[in-house]
């Protein structure tokens, strides 16, 4: 409970007069599975990578909208440990997107006080991708606005296994007692150790699966699935998702 309290005062929630979402129940952590980029392109007779590129531009729009709404953390599933199985050309294109995104948008995001982070398996990313995301994280580490958190080379089961392994090593070395392993201690070994769990997960493009995303952290998260493909997902759709989230919260409170 105390861990997320730190976030309460982290960012002043701006409230826009006339807006119909309620400021006191804005989710502090929103996670998104940005699905449907390939299908968006195919539908237009374009190559899949054109969809990924359109999806990249949309990351900027939604991140700035989230920042304006006073969301504290936006965690985006950009590349999973399973995505390596895609065609080599597509993977190569995807691995160029962080650099392109940061080249175009980092200055603007940094100016708006956004902190860029990434989480995932550090081994396996091409060095050029790794360098770009690490530099962006370093450059924005002191920013106090939205935390824009990219899940890159991320797999939920892998995250859990590496947490178990780190704990086992500490027990073997005698620096941790097995009876001291509880949920709080376990979650300290996850990539999200210093973040509250997501309040809201949005998955675009109509698929209703978690696809190995944040398996531990989503235990109590409200799940919202929208039909819209990611490149077509607008700040207005984000606002609608938050309104739905708030309706659910209100119903829950009435029980
Ligand atoms: C493709 C839709 C931004 C999902 C969004 C390497 C599929 C566009 C980034 C990004 C991707 C990552 C880190 C960072 C800055 C930007 C990104 C990937 C894919 C996978 F620090 N969009 N984006 N990364 N797509």
XYZ file of C-alpha atoms in Angstrom, residues 78-184:
107
model
C 6.367 -2.417 -27.779
C 8.168 -5.737 -28.358
C 7.717 -9.114 -26.684
C 10.217 -11.915 -26.219
C 7.991 -13.855 -28.671
C 8.202 -11.179 -31.397
C 11.673 -12.429 -32.430
C 9.827 -15.197 -34.310
C 8.554 -12.650 -36.859
C 10.230 -12.331 -40.285
C 13.793 -10.998 -40.028
C 13.031 -7.877 -42.092
C 10.109 -6.937 -39.872
C 12.165 -7.435 -36.678
C 14.962 -5.290 -38.128
C 12.501 -2.523 -38.949
C 10.951 -2.700 -35.483
C 14.388 -2.440 -33.842
C 14.968 0.830 -35.689
C 11.770 2.394 -34.337
C 13.029 3.395 -30.871
C 15.848 5.436 -32.452
C 13.555 7.020 -35.004
C 10.932 7.783 -32.369
C 13.475 9.337 -30.014
C 15.168 11.277 -32.829
C 11.843 12.877 -33.774
C 10.042 13.202 -30.426
C 12.483 13.065 -27.496
C 13.132 16.822 -27.326
C 9.401 17.571 -27.304
C 8.687 14.901 -24.671
C 11.620 16.031 -22.498
C 10.431 19.640 -22.730
C 7.040 18.487 -21.479
C 8.729 16.889 -18.472
C 8.179 13.279 -19.643
C 10.515 10.640 -18.231
C 11.356 7.870 -20.710
C 12.148 4.409 -19.374
C 12.263 0.890 -20.676
C 12.028 -2.540 -19.145
C 12.695 -5.996 -20.474
C 15.415 -8.534 -21.082
C 18.598 -6.500 -21.580
C 20.341 -9.285 -23.505
C 19.132 -9.657 -27.058
C 18.371 -6.094 -28.102
C 20.645 -4.835 -30.900
C 23.334 -2.523 -29.421
C 22.069 0.476 -31.455
C 18.562 0.076 -30.014
C 19.865 -0.451 -26.495
C 22.083 2.643 -26.738
C 19.208 4.846 -27.942
C 16.774 3.826 -25.198
C 19.416 3.944 -22.438
C 20.471 7.442 -23.532
C 16.864 8.661 -23.571
C 16.281 7.205 -20.110
C 19.437 8.848 -18.782
C 18.591 12.193 -20.371
C 15.078 12.291 -18.873
C 15.747 10.562 -15.544
C 15.177 13.771 -13.555
C 11.862 14.634 -15.242
C 8.833 14.548 -12.968
C 5.953 14.341 -15.470
C 4.558 11.229 -17.123
C 6.737 8.125 -16.918
C 6.664 6.744 -20.454
C 7.700 3.159 -19.843
C 8.408 0.944 -22.868
C 8.278 -2.834 -22.492
C 10.978 -3.962 -24.944
C 12.055 -7.573 -25.337
C 9.619 -8.147 -22.485
C 8.020 -11.422 -21.416
C 5.950 -11.828 -18.273
C 7.010 -15.398 -17.584
C 10.656 -14.518 -18.149
C 10.316 -11.632 -15.684
C 8.862 -14.001 -13.066
C 11.533 -16.635 -13.661
C 14.386 -14.129 -13.332
C 12.806 -12.823 -10.091
C 12.650 -16.389 -8.711
C 16.253 -16.987 -9.768
C 17.525 -13.815 -8.061
C 15.730 -14.768 -4.847
C 17.087 -18.328 -5.027
C 20.633 -16.987 -5.444
C 20.230 -14.795 -2.363
C 18.917 -17.719 -0.332
C 21.828 -19.874 -1.527
C 24.313 -17.150 -0.549
C 22.649 -16.860 2.847
C 21.636 -13.193 2.428
C 17.904 -13.998 2.363
C 15.767 -16.401 4.382
C 13.194 -18.310 2.336
C 10.542 -17.531 4.966
C 11.106 -13.808 4.278
C 9.925 -14.207 0.668
C 6.438 -12.764 0.463
C 4.522 -10.881 -2.249
C 6.158 -7.568 -1.357
